[in-house]
């Protein structure tokens, strides 16, 4: 006689999936709790220092006499 198709144990799979999800969540909380230094693209710039940018025309040429304040 041929055996029937074995049923998948859905409860076990759901329990394993939830356990793995809980482990990932706990590891994410641990990683988020690690303190890091402040990161910026240009650490030398403070609020007092202003970066000036050249103003260009439609054709990409620098307009004489104009400054960005």
mmCIF file with all atom_site columns, C-alpha atoms in Angstrom:
data_model
loop_
_atom_site.group_PDB
_atom_site.id
_atom_site.type_symbol
_atom_site.label_atom_id
_atom_site.label_alt_id
_atom_site.label_comp_id
_atom_site.label_asym_id
_atom_site.label_entity_id
_atom_site.label_seq_id
_atom_site.pdbx_PDB_ins_code
_atom_site.Cartn_x
_atom_site.Cartn_y
_atom_site.Cartn_z
_atom_site.occupancy
_atom_site.B_iso_or_equiv
_atom_site.pdbx_formal_charge
_atom_site.auth_seq_id
_atom_site.auth_comp_id
_atom_site.auth_asym_id
_atom_site.auth_atom_id
_atom_site.pdbx_PDB_model_num
ATOM 1  C CA . UNK A 1 1  ? 0.000  0.000  0.000   1.00 0.00 ? 1  UNK A CA 1
ATOM 2  C CA . UNK A 1 2  ? 1.136  3.464  -0.789  1.00 0.00 ? 2  UNK A CA 1
ATOM 3  C CA . UNK A 1 3  ? 1.464  5.975  2.038   1.00 0.00 ? 3  UNK A CA 1
ATOM 4  C CA . UNK A 1 4  ? -0.517 9.205  1.796   1.00 0.00 ? 4  UNK A CA 1
ATOM 5  C CA . UNK A 1 5  ? 1.019  12.633 1.447   1.00 0.00 ? 5  UNK A CA 1
ATOM 6  C CA . UNK A 1 6  ? 2.572  13.688 4.729   1.00 0.00 ? 6  UNK A CA 1
ATOM 7  C CA . UNK A 1 7  ? 0.890  16.772 6.219   1.00 0.00 ? 7  UNK A CA 1
ATOM 8  C CA . UNK A 1 8  ? 3.099  19.737 6.864   1.00 0.00 ? 8  UNK A CA 1
ATOM 9  C CA . UNK A 1 9  ? 3.378  20.709 10.487  1.00 0.00 ? 9  UNK A CA 1
ATOM 10 C CA . UNK A 1 10 ? 2.154  24.302 10.189  1.00 0.00 ? 10 UNK A CA 1
ATOM 11 C CA . UNK A 1 11 ? 2.156  24.983 13.920  1.00 0.00 ? 11 UNK A CA 1
ATOM 12 C CA . UNK A 1 12 ? 5.811  24.020 14.221  1.00 0.00 ? 12 UNK A CA 1
ATOM 13 C CA . UNK A 1 13 ? 6.773  26.171 11.236  1.00 0.00 ? 13 UNK A CA 1
ATOM 14 C CA . UNK A 1 14 ? 4.853  29.153 12.647  1.00 0.00 ? 14 UNK A CA 1
ATOM 15 C CA . UNK A 1 15 ? 6.533  28.716 16.020  1.00 0.00 ? 15 UNK A CA 1
ATOM 16 C CA . UNK A 1 16 ? 9.989  28.565 14.427  1.00 0.00 ? 16 UNK A CA 1
ATOM 17 C CA . UNK A 1 17 ? 9.237  31.642 12.302  1.00 0.00 ? 17 UNK A CA 1
ATOM 18 C CA . UNK A 1 18 ? 8.054  33.630 15.328  1.00 0.00 ? 18 UNK A CA 1
ATOM 19 C CA . UNK A 1 19 ? 11.075 32.562 17.382  1.00 0.00 ? 19 UNK A CA 1
ATOM 20 C CA . UNK A 1 20 ? 13.476 33.676 14.644  1.00 0.00 ? 20 UNK A CA 1
ATOM 21 C CA . UNK A 1 21 ? 11.582 36.967 14.339  1.00 0.00 ? 21 UNK A CA 1
ATOM 22 C CA . UNK A 1 22 ? 11.866 37.553 18.092  1.00 0.00 ? 22 UNK A CA 1
ATOM 23 C CA . UNK A 1 23 ? 15.619 36.847 17.989  1.00 0.00 ? 23 UNK A CA 1
ATOM 24 C CA . UNK A 1 24 ? 16.085 39.339 15.136  1.00 0.00 ? 24 UNK A CA 1
ATOM 25 C CA . UNK A 1 25 ? 14.044 41.947 17.017  1.00 0.00 ? 25 UNK A CA 1
ATOM 26 C CA . UNK A 1 26 ? 16.151 41.477 20.163  1.00 0.00 ? 26 UNK A CA 1
ATOM 27 C CA . UNK A 1 27 ? 19.373 41.768 18.165  1.00 0.00 ? 27 UNK A CA 1
ATOM 28 C CA . UNK A 1 28 ? 18.079 44.957 16.483  1.00 0.00 ? 28 UNK A CA 1
ATOM 29 C CA . UNK A 1 29 ? 17.366 46.506 19.882  1.00 0.00 ? 29 UNK A CA 1
ATOM 30 C CA . UNK A 1 30 ? 20.860 45.598 21.104  1.00 0.00 ? 30 UNK A CA 1
ATOM 31 C CA . UNK A 1 31 ? 22.474 47.108 17.990  1.00 0.00 ? 31 UNK A CA 1
ATOM 32 C CA . UNK A 1 32 ? 20.376 50.285 18.291  1.00 0.00 ? 32 UNK A CA 1
ATOM 33 C CA . UNK A 1 33 ? 21.439 50.693 21.931  1.00 0.00 ? 33 UNK A CA 1
ATOM 34 C CA . UNK A 1 34 ? 25.147 50.909 21.037  1.00 0.00 ? 34 UNK A CA 1
ATOM 35 C CA . UNK A 1 35 ? 26.241 54.572 21.244  1.00 0.00 ? 35 UNK A CA 1
ATOM 36 C CA . UNK A 1 36 ? 28.003 56.112 18.238  1.00 0.00 ? 36 UNK A CA 1
ATOM 37 C CA . UNK A 1 37 ? 29.767 59.405 17.608  1.00 0.00 ? 37 UNK A CA 1
ATOM 38 C CA . UNK A 1 38 ? 27.991 62.190 15.758  1.00 0.00 ? 38 UNK A CA 1
ATOM 39 C CA . UNK A 1 39 ? 28.617 61.801 12.055  1.00 0.00 ? 39 UNK A CA 1
ATOM 40 C CA . UNK A 1 40 ? 28.540 64.589 9.495   1.00 0.00 ? 40 UNK A CA 1
ATOM 41 C CA . UNK A 1 41 ? 29.733 65.017 5.942   1.00 0.00 ? 41 UNK A CA 1
ATOM 42 C CA . UNK A 1 42 ? 31.948 67.982 6.875   1.00 0.00 ? 42 UNK A CA 1
ATOM 43 C CA . UNK A 1 43 ? 32.870 67.902 10.585  1.00 0.00 ? 43 UNK A CA 1
ATOM 44 C CA . UNK A 1 44 ? 34.926 71.142 10.374  1.00 0.00 ? 44 UNK A CA 1
ATOM 45 C CA . UNK A 1 45 ? 31.871 73.269 9.575   1.00 0.00 ? 45 UNK A CA 1
ATOM 46 C CA . UNK A 1 46 ? 30.123 74.845 12.554  1.00 0.00 ? 46 UNK A CA 1
ATOM 47 C CA . UNK A 1 47 ? 26.977 76.970 12.671  1.00 0.00 ? 47 UNK A CA 1
ATOM 48 C CA . UNK A 1 48 ? 29.097 80.140 12.532  1.00 0.00 ? 48 UNK A CA 1
ATOM 49 C CA . UNK A 1 49 ? 30.838 79.195 9.289   1.00 0.00 ? 49 UNK A CA 1
ATOM 50 C CA . UNK A 1 50 ? 28.871 79.753 6.057   1.00 0.00 ? 50 UNK A CA 1
ATOM 51 C CA . UNK A 1 51 ? 29.778 78.018 2.815   1.00 0.00 ? 51 UNK A CA 1
ATOM 52 C CA . UNK A 1 52 ? 29.441 80.310 -0.204  1.00 0.00 ? 52 UNK A CA 1
ATOM 53 C CA . UNK A 1 53 ? 28.369 78.887 -3.538  1.00 0.00 ? 53 UNK A CA 1
ATOM 54 C CA . UNK A 1 54 ? 28.986 80.506 -6.928  1.00 0.00 ? 54 UNK A CA 1
ATOM 55 C CA . UNK A 1 55 ? 25.799 81.539 -8.749  1.00 0.00 ? 55 UNK A CA 1
ATOM 56 C CA . UNK A 1 56 ? 25.641 80.352 -12.343 1.00 0.00 ? 56 UNK A CA 1
ATOM 57 C CA . UNK A 1 57 ? 23.526 81.399 -15.296 1.00 0.00 ? 57 UNK A CA 1
ATOM 58 C CA . UNK A 1 58 ? 21.348 79.109 -17.390 1.00 0.00 ? 58 UNK A CA 1
ATOM 59 C CA . UNK A 1 59 ? 24.372 78.274 -19.547 1.00 0.00 ? 59 UNK A CA 1
ATOM 60 C CA . UNK A 1 60 ? 26.613 77.314 -16.659 1.00 0.00 ? 60 UNK A CA 1
ATOM 61 C CA . UNK A 1 61 ? 28.675 80.508 -16.693 1.00 0.00 ? 61 UNK A CA 1
ATOM 62 C CA . UNK A 1 62 ? 29.522 82.341 -13.499 1.00 0.00 ? 62 UNK A CA 1
ATOM 63 C CA . UNK A 1 63 ? 27.788 85.712 -13.383 1.00 0.00 ? 63 UNK A CA 1
ATOM 64 C CA . UNK A 1 64 ? 30.238 88.510 -12.566 1.00 0.00 ? 64 UNK A CA 1
ATOM 65 C CA . UNK A 1 65 ? 29.616 90.619 -9.490  1.00 0.00 ? 65 UNK A CA 1
ATOM 66 C CA . UNK A 1 66 ? 27.040 88.381 -7.795  1.00 0.00 ? 66 UNK A CA 1
ATOM 67 C CA . UNK A 1 67 ? 27.757 86.736 -4.467  1.00 0.00 ? 67 UNK A CA 1
ATOM 68 C CA . UNK A 1 68 ? 25.643 84.418 -2.383  1.00 0.00 ? 68 UNK A CA 1
ATOM 69 C CA . UNK A 1 69 ? 25.401 85.696 1.192   1.00 0.00 ? 69 UNK A CA 1
#
